């Protein structure tokens, strides 16, 4: 993967993104969806994030999308506007090569640039040894909660781990009036 590139995702990436996510839904426990969404549903999700100005990234190698990540709204209520939830998915043949870390590093930079204050990881099957928990720990996220037995998939109960990263001063400073979340909020009023 010497030719690895991380760039903003485009609609042209959606076939590969849909396939990567479908594998995660069918074979993994990070997503609690039980049936893979259609390409049309993935396009609608992508368009909603793009319309909101949220970062959505694609990782490519040999001109092929091998992973993607995005930061979307944590919750829809306006008081949560400074909080994003990250999602990262890697193609099965690209796992274990540090791609998740590269995507998360760039995603954090983009979320900070936009003025978000907290990034939340909601990790399905978030046992202490999971790759996602370990990645988020290495990136400075702190554990902020655990829901035991909150999902049931592939014949077993799964815990959900919450992790949190403060950005741009977190809760220590007033919101930036020029940040994306604050501009969107003022525009919606």
Coordinates of N, CA, C and O in Angstrom, one line a residue:
X1 N 0.8 -1.2 0.0 CA 0.0 0.0 0.0 C 0.9 1.3 0.0 O 0.6 2.2 0.7
X2 N 1.9 1.2 -0.8 CA 2.8 2.4 -0.9 C 2.1 3.6 -1.5 O 2.5 4.7 -1.4
X3 N 1.1 3.3 -2.4 CA 0.4 4.4 -3.1 C -0.9 4.9 -2.4 O -1.7 5.4 -3.0
X4 N -0.9 4.6 -1.1 CA -2.1 5.0 -0.3 C -2.4 6.5 -0.3 O -1.5 7.3 -0.1
X5 N -3.6 6.8 -0.6 CA -4.0 8.3 -0.5 C -5.3 8.4 0.2 O -6.2 7.5 0.1
X6 N -5.4 9.4 1.0 CA -6.7 9.7 1.7 C -7.2 11.1 1.2 O -6.4 12.0 1.1
X7 N -8.4 11.1 0.7 CA -9.0 12.3 0.1 C -10.5 12.3 0.4 O -11.1 11.3 0.9
X8 N -11.1 13.5 0.1 CA -12.6 13.5 0.3 C -13.3 12.5 -0.6 O -12.9 12.3 -1.7
X9 N -14.2 11.8 0.0 CA -15.0 10.8 -0.8 C -15.9 11.6 -1.8 O -16.3 12.7 -1.5
X10 N -16.2 10.9 -2.8 CA -17.1 11.5 -3.8 C -18.2 10.4 -4.1 O -18.1 9.2 -3.8
X11 N -19.2 10.8 -4.8 CA -20.3 9.9 -5.2 C -19.8 8.8 -6.1 O -20.3 7.6 -6.0
X12 N -18.7 9.0 -6.8 CA -18.1 7.9 -7.6 C -17.5 6.8 -6.7 O -17.3 5.7 -7.2
X13 N -17.3 7.0 -5.4 CA -16.8 6.0 -4.5 C -17.8 5.1 -3.9 O -17.5 4.2 -3.2
X14 N -19.1 5.4 -4.2 CA -20.2 4.8 -3.4 C -20.3 3.3 -3.7 O -20.8 2.6 -2.8
X15 N -20.0 2.8 -4.9 CA -20.1 1.4 -5.1 C -19.1 0.7 -4.2 O -19.5 -0.3 -3.5
X16 N -17.9 1.1 -4.1 CA -16.9 0.5 -3.2 C -17.3 0.7 -1.8 O -17.1 -0.3 -1.0
X17 N -17.7 1.9 -1.4 CA -18.1 2.1 0.0 C -19.3 1.2 0.4 O -19.3 0.6 1.5
X18 N -20.2 1.0 -0.5 CA -21.4 0.1 -0.3 C -20.9 -1.3 0.0 O -21.3 -2.0 0.9
X19 N -19.9 -1.8 -0.9 CA -19.4 -3.1 -0.7 C -18.6 -3.3 0.6 O -18.8 -4.3 1.2
X20 N -17.8 -2.3 0.9 CA -17.1 -2.4 2.2 C -18.0 -2.5 3.4 O -17.9 -3.3 4.3
X21 N -19.0 -1.6 3.4 CA -20.0 -1.6 4.5 C -20.8 -2.9 4.5 O -21.1 -3.5 5.6
X22 N -21.2 -3.4 3.3 CA -22.0 -4.6 3.3 C -21.2 -5.8 3.9 O -21.8 -6.6 4.6
X23 N -19.9 -5.9 3.7 CA -19.1 -6.9 4.3 C -19.1 -6.7 5.8 O -19.2 -7.7 6.6
X24 N -19.0 -5.5 6.3 CA -19.0 -5.3 7.7 C -20.3 -5.7 8.4 O -20.3 -6.2 9.5
X25 N -21.4 -5.4 7.7 CA -22.7 -5.7 8.2 C -22.9 -7.3 8.2 O -23.3 -7.8 9.2
X26 N -22.5 -7.9 7.1 CA -22.7 -9.4 7.0 C -21.8 -10.2 7.9 O -22.2 -11.2 8.5
X27 N -20.6 -9.8 8.0 CA -19.6 -10.6 8.7 C -19.0 -10.0 10.0 O -18.3 -10.7 10.7
X28 N -19.3 -8.8 10.3 CA -18.7 -8.2 11.5 C -19.8 -7.9 12.5 O -21.0 -8.1 12.4
X29 N -19.3 -7.2 13.6 CA -20.1 -6.9 14.7 C -20.0 -5.4 15.1 O -20.6 -4.9 16.1
X30 N -19.2 -4.6 14.3 CA -19.1 -3.2 14.6 C -20.4 -2.5 14.3 O -20.7 -1.5 15.0
X31 N -21.1 -2.8 13.2 CA -22.4 -2.3 12.9 C -23.5 -3.2 13.4 O -23.4 -4.4 13.3
X32 N -24.5 -2.5 14.0 CA -25.6 -3.3 14.4 C -26.7 -3.5 13.4 O -27.8 -4.0 13.7
X33 N -26.5 -3.0 12.2 CA -27.4 -3.3 11.1 C -27.3 -4.8 10.8 O -26.2 -5.4 10.9
X34 N -28.4 -5.4 10.5 CA -28.4 -6.9 10.2 C -28.5 -7.2 8.7 O -28.1 -8.3 8.3
X35 N -29.0 -6.3 7.9 CA -29.0 -6.4 6.5 C -28.3 -5.2 5.8 O -28.5 -4.1 6.2
X36 N -27.4 -5.5 4.9 CA -26.6 -4.4 4.3 C -27.6 -3.4 3.5 O -28.5 -3.8 2.8
X37 N -27.4 -2.1 3.7 CA -28.2 -1.1 3.0 C -27.9 -1.2 1.5 O -26.8 -1.6 1.1
X38 N -28.9 -0.8 0.7 CA -28.7 -0.7 -0.7 C -27.8 0.4 -1.1 O -27.5 1.3 -0.3
X39 N -27.3 0.4 -2.4 CA -26.5 1.5 -2.9 C -27.3 2.8 -2.8 O -26.7 3.8 -2.5
X40 N -28.6 2.7 -3.1 CA -29.4 4.0 -3.0 C -29.4 4.5 -1.6 O -29.3 5.7 -1.4
X41 N -29.6 3.6 -0.6 CA -29.6 4.1 0.8 C -28.2 4.6 1.2 O -28.1 5.7 1.9
X42 N -27.1 4.0 0.7 CA -25.8 4.5 1.1 C -25.6 5.9 0.4 O -25.0 6.8 1.0
X43 N -26.1 6.1 -0.8 CA -26.0 7.4 -1.5 C -26.8 8.4 -0.7 O -26.3 9.5 -0.6
X44 N -28.0 8.1 -0.2 CA -28.8 9.0 0.6 C -28.0 9.4 1.8 O -28.0 10.6 2.2
X45 N -27.4 8.5 2.5 CA -26.6 8.8 3.7 C -25.5 9.7 3.4 O -25.2 10.7 4.1
X46 N -24.8 9.4 2.3 CA -23.6 10.2 1.9 C -24.1 11.6 1.6 O -23.4 12.6 2.0
X47 N -25.1 11.7 0.8 CA -25.6 13.1 0.4 C -26.1 13.9 1.6 O -25.8 15.1 1.7
X48 N -26.7 13.2 2.6 CA -27.1 14.0 3.8 C -25.9 14.5 4.6 O -25.9 15.7 5.0
X49 N -24.8 13.7 4.7 CA -23.6 14.2 5.4 C -22.9 15.3 4.5 O -22.5 16.3 5.1
X50 N -22.9 15.1 3.2 CA -22.2 16.1 2.4 C -23.0 17.4 2.5 O -22.4 18.5 2.6
X51 N -24.3 17.4 2.4 CA -25.1 18.6 2.5 C -25.0 19.3 3.8 O -25.0 20.5 3.9
X52 N -24.6 18.6 4.9 CA -24.4 19.2 6.2 C -23.0 19.7 6.4 O -22.7 20.3 7.4
X53 N -22.1 19.4 5.4 CA -20.7 19.9 5.5 C -19.8 19.0 6.3 O -18.7 19.4 6.7
X54 N -20.3 17.8 6.6 CA -19.5 16.9 7.5 C -18.4 16.2 6.7 O -18.6 16.0 5.5
X55 N -17.3 15.9 7.3 CA -16.2 15.3 6.6 C -16.5 13.8 6.3 O -17.0 13.1 7.1
X56 N -16.2 13.4 5.0 CA -16.4 12.1 4.6 C -15.2 11.7 3.7 O -14.9 12.4 2.7
X57 N -14.4 10.8 4.1 CA -13.1 10.5 3.5 C -13.1 9.1 2.8 O -13.7 8.2 3.3
X58 N -12.3 9.0 1.8 CA -12.0 7.7 1.2 C -10.5 7.5 1.2 O -9.7 8.4 1.0
X59 N -10.1 6.2 1.4 CA -8.7 5.8 1.3 C -8.6 5.0 0.1 O -9.4 4.0 -0.1
X60 N -7.6 5.3 -0.8 CA -7.4 4.5 -2.0 C -6.0 4.0 -2.1 O -5.1 4.5 -1.5
X61 N -5.9 2.8 -2.7 CA -4.7 2.2 -3.0 C -4.8 1.5 -4.4 O -5.8 0.9 -4.7
X62 N -3.9 1.8 -5.3 CA -3.9 1.3 -6.6 C -5.2 1.7 -7.3 O -5.9 0.9 -7.9
X63 N -5.6 2.9 -7.1 CA -6.9 3.5 -7.7 C -8.1 2.8 -7.2 O -9.2 2.9 -7.8
X64 N -8.1 2.1 -6.1 CA -9.2 1.4 -5.6 C -9.5 1.9 -4.2 O -8.6 2.0 -3.3
X65 N -10.8 2.1 -3.9 CA -11.2 2.5 -2.5 C -11.1 1.3 -1.6 O -11.7 0.2 -1.8
X66 N -10.2 1.4 -0.5 CA -10.0 0.3 0.4 C -10.4 0.6 1.8 O -10.3 -0.2 2.7
X67 N -11.0 1.8 2.0 CA -11.5 2.2 3.3 C -12.2 3.5 3.2 O -12.0 4.3 2.3
X68 N -13.0 3.8 4.2 CA -13.6 5.1 4.3 C -13.9 5.5 5.7 O -14.0 4.6 6.6
X69 N -14.1 6.8 6.0 CA -14.5 7.3 7.3 C -15.3 8.5 7.2 O -15.1 9.3 6.2
X70 N -16.1 8.8 8.1 CA -16.9 10.0 8.2 C -17.2 10.4 9.6 O -17.1 9.6 10.5
X71 N -17.5 11.7 9.8 CA -17.9 12.2 11.1 C -19.3 12.8 10.8 O -19.4 13.7 10.0
X72 N -20.3 12.3 11.5 CA -21.7 12.8 11.3 C -22.2 13.3 12.6 O -21.6 13.2 13.7
X73 N -23.4 13.8 12.6 CA -24.1 14.3 13.8 C -24.2 13.2 14.9 O -24.5 12.0 14.6
X74 N -23.8 13.5 16.1 CA -24.0 12.5 17.2 C -25.4 12.3 17.5 O -25.9 11.1 17.7
X75 N -26.2 13.3 17.7 CA -27.6 13.3 17.9 C -28.2 14.5 17.2 O -27.6 15.5 17.0
X76 N -29.5 14.4 16.9 CA -30.1 15.5 16.1 C -30.5 16.8 16.9 O -30.7 17.8 16.3
X77 N -30.6 16.7 18.2 CA -31.0 17.9 19.0 C -29.9 19.0 18.9 O -28.7 18.7 18.9
X78 N -30.3 20.3 18.8 CA -29.4 21.4 18.5 C -28.3 21.6 19.5 O -27.2 22.0 19.2
X79 N -28.5 21.2 20.8 CA -27.5 21.4 21.8 C -26.3 20.5 21.5 O -25.2 20.8 22.0
X80 N -26.5 19.4 20.8 CA -25.4 18.5 20.4 C -24.6 19.0 19.2 O -23.8 18.2 18.7
X81 N -24.9 20.1 18.7 CA -24.3 20.5 17.4 C -22.8 20.5 17.3 O -22.2 20.5 16.2
X82 N -22.1 20.6 18.4 CA -20.6 20.6 18.4 C -20.0 19.2 18.6 O -18.8 19.1 18.7
X83 N -20.9 18.2 18.6 CA -20.4 16.8 18.8 C -20.6 16.0 17.5 O -21.7 16.0 16.9
X84 N -19.6 15.3 17.1 CA -19.7 14.4 15.9 C -19.4 13.0 16.4 O -18.7 12.8 17.4
X85 N -19.9 12.0 15.7 CA -19.7 10.6 15.9 C -18.9 10.1 14.7 O -19.2 10.4 13.5
X86 N -17.8 9.4 14.9 CA -16.9 8.9 13.8 C -17.3 7.5 13.5 O -17.8 6.7 14.3
X87 N -17.1 7.2 12.2 CA -17.3 5.8 11.7 C -16.2 5.6 10.7 O -15.8 6.4 9.9
X88 N -15.6 4.4 10.8 CA -14.5 4.0 10.0 C -14.7 2.5 9.6 O -14.9 1.7 10.4
X89 N -14.6 2.3 8.3 CA -14.7 0.9 7.7 C -13.6 0.6 6.7 O -13.3 1.5 5.9
X90 N -13.0 -0.5 6.8 CA -11.9 -0.9 6.0 C -12.2 -2.2 5.2 O -12.8 -3.1 5.8
X91 N -11.8 -2.3 3.9 CA -12.0 -3.5 3.1 C -11.3 -4.6 3.8 O -10.2 -4.5 4.4
X92 N -11.9 -5.8 3.7 CA -11.3 -7.0 4.4 C -9.8 -7.2 4.1 O -9.0 -7.5 4.9
X93 N -9.5 -7.1 2.8 CA -8.1 -7.3 2.4 C -7.1 -6.2 2.7 O -5.9 -6.3 2.5
X94 N -7.6 -5.1 3.3 CA -6.8 -4.0 3.7 C -6.6 -3.8 5.2 O -6.0 -2.9 5.6
X95 N -7.3 -4.7 5.9 CA -7.2 -4.5 7.4 C -5.8 -4.9 7.9 O -5.1 -5.7 7.3
X96 N -5.5 -4.3 9.1 CA -4.2 -4.6 9.8 C -3.0 -3.9 9.2 O -1.9 -4.3 9.5
X97 N -3.2 -2.9 8.4 CA -2.1 -2.1 7.8 C -2.0 -0.7 8.2 O -1.3 0.1 7.6
X98 N -2.7 -0.3 9.3 CA -2.7 1.0 9.8 C -3.6 2.0 9.0 O -3.5 3.2 9.3
X99 N -4.4 1.5 8.2 CA -5.3 2.4 7.4 C -6.4 3.1 8.3 O -6.7 4.3 8.1
X100 N -6.9 2.4 9.3 CA -7.8 3.0 10.2 C -7.2 4.2 10.9 O -7.9 5.2 11.1
X101 N -6.0 4.0 11.3 CA -5.3 5.1 12.0 C -5.2 6.3 11.1 O -5.4 7.5 11.5
X102 N -4.8 6.1 9.9 CA -4.6 7.2 8.9 C -5.9 7.9 8.6 O -6.0 9.1 8.6
X103 N -7.0 7.1 8.5 CA -8.3 7.7 8.3 C -8.7 8.5 9.5 O -9.2 9.7 9.4
X104 N -8.6 8.0 10.7 CA -9.0 8.7 11.9 C -8.2 9.9 12.1 O -8.8 11.0 12.5
X105 N -6.9 9.9 11.9 CA -6.1 11.1 12.1 C -6.6 12.2 11.2 O -6.8 13.3 11.6
X106 N -6.8 11.9 9.9 CA -7.3 12.9 9.0 C -8.7 13.4 9.4 O -9.1 14.6 9.3
X107 N -9.6 12.4 9.8 CA -10.9 12.8 10.2 C -10.9 13.8 11.4 O -11.7 14.7 11.4
X108 N -10.0 13.5 12.3 CA -9.9 14.4 13.5 C -9.5 15.8 13.0 O -10.1 16.8 13.4
X109 N -8.5 15.9 12.1 CA -8.0 17.2 11.6 C -9.2 17.9 10.9 O -9.4 19.1 11.2
X110 N -10.0 17.2 10.1 CA -11.1 17.8 9.4 C -12.2 18.3 10.4 O -12.7 19.4 10.2
X111 N -12.5 17.5 11.4 CA -13.5 17.9 12.3 C -13.1 19.1 13.2 O -13.9 20.0 13.4
X112 N -11.8 19.1 13.5 CA -11.3 20.3 14.3 C -11.3 21.5 13.4 O -11.7 22.6 13.9
X113 N -10.9 21.4 12.1 CA -10.9 22.5 11.2 C -12.3 23.1 11.1 O -12.5 24.4 11.0
X114 N -13.4 22.3 11.1 CA -14.7 22.8 11.0 C -15.3 23.3 12.3 O -16.4 23.9 12.3
X115 N -14.6 23.2 13.4 CA -15.0 23.8 14.7 C -15.7 22.9 15.7 O -16.3 23.3 16.7
X116 N -15.7 21.6 15.4 CA -16.4 20.7 16.3 C -15.6 20.5 17.6 O -14.4 20.7 17.6
X117 N -16.2 20.2 18.7 CA -15.6 20.2 20.0 C -15.4 18.8 20.6 O -14.5 18.6 21.5
X118 N -16.2 17.9 20.2 CA -16.1 16.5 20.8 C -16.3 15.5 19.6 O -17.2 15.8 18.8
X119 N -15.5 14.5 19.6 CA -15.7 13.4 18.7 C -16.0 12.1 19.5 O -15.3 11.8 20.5
X120 N -17.1 11.5 19.2 CA -17.6 10.3 20.0 C -17.4 9.1 19.1 O -17.8 9.1 17.9
X121 N -16.9 8.0 19.7 CA -16.8 6.7 19.0 C -17.9 5.9 19.7 O -17.8 5.7 20.9
X122 N -18.8 5.3 18.9 CA -19.8 4.4 19.4 C -19.4 3.1 18.8 O -19.7 2.8 17.6
X123 N -18.8 2.2 19.6 CA -18.1 1.0 19.1 C -18.9 -0.2 19.4 O -19.0 -0.6 20.5
X124 N -19.5 -0.8 18.3 CA -20.3 -2.0 18.5 C -19.3 -3.2 18.8 O -18.2 -3.2 18.2
X125 N -19.7 -4.1 19.6 CA -18.9 -5.2 20.1 C -17.5 -4.6 20.6 O -16.5 -5.1 20.4
X126 N -17.7 -3.6 21.4 CA -16.5 -2.8 21.9 C -15.8 -3.5 23.1 O -15.6 -2.8 24.1
X127 N -15.4 -4.7 23.0 CA -14.7 -5.3 24.1 C -13.3 -4.7 24.2 O -12.8 -4.1 23.2
X128 N -12.6 -4.8 25.3 CA -11.3 -4.1 25.5 C -10.3 -4.5 24.5 O -9.4 -3.6 24.2
X129 N -10.3 -5.6 23.9 CA -9.3 -6.0 22.9 C -9.6 -5.8 21.5 O -8.9 -6.1 20.6
X130 N -10.8 -5.2 21.2 CA -11.2 -4.9 19.8 C -10.3 -3.9 19.2 O -9.7 -3.0 19.8
X131 N -10.1 -4.1 17.9 CA -9.2 -3.3 17.1 C -9.6 -1.8 17.2 O -8.8 -0.9 17.3
X132 N -10.9 -1.6 17.1 CA -11.5 -0.2 17.2 C -11.2 0.4 18.5 O -10.8 1.6 18.6
X133 N -11.4 -0.3 19.6 CA -11.2 0.3 20.9 C -9.7 0.6 21.0 O -9.3 1.7 21.5
X134 N -8.8 -0.3 20.6 CA -7.4 0.0 20.7 C -7.0 1.2 19.8 O -6.2 2.0 20.3
X135 N -7.5 1.3 18.6 CA -7.2 2.4 17.8 C -7.6 3.7 18.4 O -6.8 4.7 18.5
X136 N -8.8 3.8 18.9 CA -9.3 5.0 19.5 C -8.5 5.4 20.8 O -8.2 6.5 21.0
X137 N -8.1 4.4 21.6 CA -7.2 4.7 22.7 C -5.9 5.3 22.3 O -5.4 6.3 22.8
X138 N -5.3 4.7 21.2 CA -4.0 5.2 20.7 C -4.2 6.7 20.2 O -3.2 7.4 20.2
X139 N -5.3 7.0 19.7 CA -5.6 8.3 19.2 C -6.0 9.3 20.3 O -6.4 10.5 19.9
X140 N -6.0 8.9 21.5 CA -6.3 9.9 22.6 C -7.7 9.9 23.1 O -8.0 10.7 24.0
X141 N -8.6 9.0 22.6 CA -9.9 9.0 23.0 C -10.0 8.4 24.4 O -9.2 7.5 24.7
X142 N -10.8 8.8 25.3 CA -11.0 8.3 26.6 C -12.3 7.5 26.7 O -13.3 7.8 26.0
X143 N -12.3 6.5 27.5 CA -13.6 5.7 27.7 C -14.6 6.6 28.4 O -14.3 7.2 29.4
X144 N -15.8 6.6 27.9 CA -16.8 7.4 28.5 C -18.1 6.6 28.8 O -19.1 7.2 29.3
X145 N -18.2 5.3 28.5 CA -19.3 4.5 28.9 C -19.4 3.2 28.2 O -18.7 3.0 27.2
X146 N -20.2 2.3 28.7 CA -20.4 1.0 28.1 C -21.8 0.6 28.3 O -22.4 0.7 29.4
X147 N -22.5 0.1 27.3 CA -23.8 -0.5 27.3 C -23.6 -2.0 27.2 O -23.3 -2.5 26.1
X148 N -23.9 -2.7 28.2 CA -23.7 -4.2 28.2 C -24.9 -4.8 27.5 O -26.1 -4.5 27.8
X149 N -24.6 -5.8 26.7 CA -25.7 -6.6 26.1 C -26.6 -5.7 25.3 O -27.8 -6.0 25.2
X150 N -26.1 -4.7 24.6 CA -27.0 -3.8 23.9 C -27.3 -4.1 22.5 O -28.2 -3.5 21.8
X151 N -26.6 -5.1 21.9 CA -26.9 -5.6 20.6 C -26.9 -7.1 20.6 O -26.2 -7.7 21.4
X152 N -27.6 -7.7 19.6 CA -27.6 -9.1 19.5 C -27.4 -9.4 18.0 O -28.2 -9.1 17.1
X153 N -26.3 -10.1 17.7 CA -26.0 -10.3 16.3 C -25.1 -11.5 16.2 O -24.2 -11.8 17.1
X154 N -25.2 -12.3 15.2 CA -24.4 -13.5 14.9 C -24.5 -14.5 16.1 O -23.6 -15.1 16.5
X155 N -25.7 -14.5 16.8 CA -26.0 -15.5 17.8 C -25.4 -15.1 19.2 O -25.3 -16.0 20.0
X156 N -25.0 -13.9 19.4 CA -24.5 -13.5 20.7 C -24.8 -12.0 21.0 O -25.0 -11.2 20.2
X157 N -24.7 -11.8 22.3 CA -25.0 -10.4 22.8 C -23.7 -9.6 22.7 O -22.6 -10.1 23.0
X158 N -23.8 -8.4 22.4 CA -22.7 -7.5 22.2 C -22.8 -6.3 23.1 O -23.9 -5.7 23.3
X159 N -21.6 -5.8 23.6 CA -21.6 -4.6 24.3 C -21.2 -3.4 23.4 O -20.6 -3.6 22.3
X160 N -21.7 -2.3 23.7 CA -21.4 -1.0 23.0 C -20.5 -0.2 23.9 O -20.9 0.1 25.0
X161 N -19.3 0.2 23.4 CA -18.4 1.1 24.1 C -18.5 2.5 23.5 O -18.5 2.7 22.3
X162 N -18.5 3.5 24.4 CA -18.5 4.9 24.1 C -17.1 5.4 24.4 O -16.6 5.2 25.6
X163 N -16.5 6.1 23.5 CA -15.2 6.8 23.7 C -15.3 8.2 23.2 O -16.1 8.5 22.3
X164 N -14.5 9.1 23.8 CA -14.7 10.5 23.5 C -13.3 11.2 23.4 O -12.4 10.9 24.2
X165 N -13.2 12.1 22.4 CA -12.1 12.9 22.2 C -12.5 14.4 22.2 O -13.3 14.8 21.4
X166 N -11.9 15.2 23.1 CA -12.1 16.6 23.1 C -11.2 17.3 22.0 O -10.1 16.9 21.8
X167 N -11.8 18.3 21.3 CA -11.1 19.0 20.3 C -11.3 20.5 20.5 O -12.3 20.9 21.0
X168 N -10.5 21.3 20.0 CA -10.7 22.7 19.9 C -11.0 23.3 21.3 O -11.9 24.2 21.4
X169 N -10.4 22.8 22.4 CA -10.7 23.3 23.7 C -11.8 22.6 24.4 O -12.1 22.9 25.5
X170 N -12.5 21.7 23.7 CA -13.6 20.9 24.3 C -14.6 21.8 25.0 O -15.1 22.8 24.4
X171 N -14.9 21.5 26.2 CA -15.9 22.3 27.0 C -15.3 23.4 27.8 O -16.0 24.0 28.6
X172 N -14.0 23.7 27.6 CA -13.3 24.7 28.4 C -13.5 26.1 27.8 O -13.1 27.0 28.6
X173 N -13.9 26.3 26.6 CA -14.0 27.6 26.0 C -15.4 27.7 25.3 O -16.0 26.8 25.0
X174 N -15.7 29.0 25.1 CA -17.0 29.3 24.5 C -17.0 28.8 23.0 O -15.9 28.7 22.4
X175 N -18.1 28.5 22.4 CA -18.2 28.1 21.0 C -17.6 29.2 20.1 O -17.8 30.4 20.4
X176 N -17.0 28.8 19.0 CA -16.5 29.7 18.0 C -17.7 30.1 17.1 O -18.3 29.3 16.5
X177 N -18.1 31.4 17.1 CA -19.2 31.8 16.2 C -19.0 31.6 14.7 O -20.0 31.5 14.0
X178 N -17.8 31.4 14.3 CA -17.5 31.1 12.9 C -17.4 29.7 12.6 O -17.0 29.3 11.4
X179 N -17.6 28.8 13.5 CA -17.5 27.3 13.3 C -18.7 26.9 12.5 O -19.8 27.5 12.5
X180 N -18.5 25.8 11.7 CA -19.6 25.2 10.9 C -20.8 24.9 11.8 O -21.9 25.3 11.4
X181 N -20.7 24.2 13.0 CA -21.9 23.9 13.7 C -22.6 25.2 14.2 O -23.9 25.2 14.1
X182 N -21.9 26.2 14.5 CA -22.6 27.5 15.0 C -23.2 28.2 13.8 O -24.4 28.7 13.9
X183 N -22.6 28.2 12.7 CA -23.2 28.9 11.5 C -24.4 28.2 11.0 O -25.4 28.8 10.7
X184 N -24.4 26.8 11.0 CA -25.6 26.1 10.6 C -26.7 26.3 11.6 O -27.9 26.5 11.2
X185 N -26.4 26.4 12.9 CA -27.4 26.6 13.9 C -28.1 28.0 13.7 O -29.3 28.1 13.8
X186 N -27.3 29.0 13.5 CA -27.8 30.4 13.4 C -28.6 30.5 12.1 O -29.7 31.2 12.1
X187 N -28.2 29.8 11.1 CA -29.0 29.8 9.8 C -30.3 29.1 9.9 O -31.3 29.5 9.3
X188 N -30.4 28.1 10.8 CA -31.6 27.3 11.0 C -32.6 28.1 11.8 O -33.8 27.7 11.8
X189 N -32.2 29.0 12.6 CA -33.1 29.8 13.5 C -34.0 30.7 12.7 O -33.9 31.1 11.7

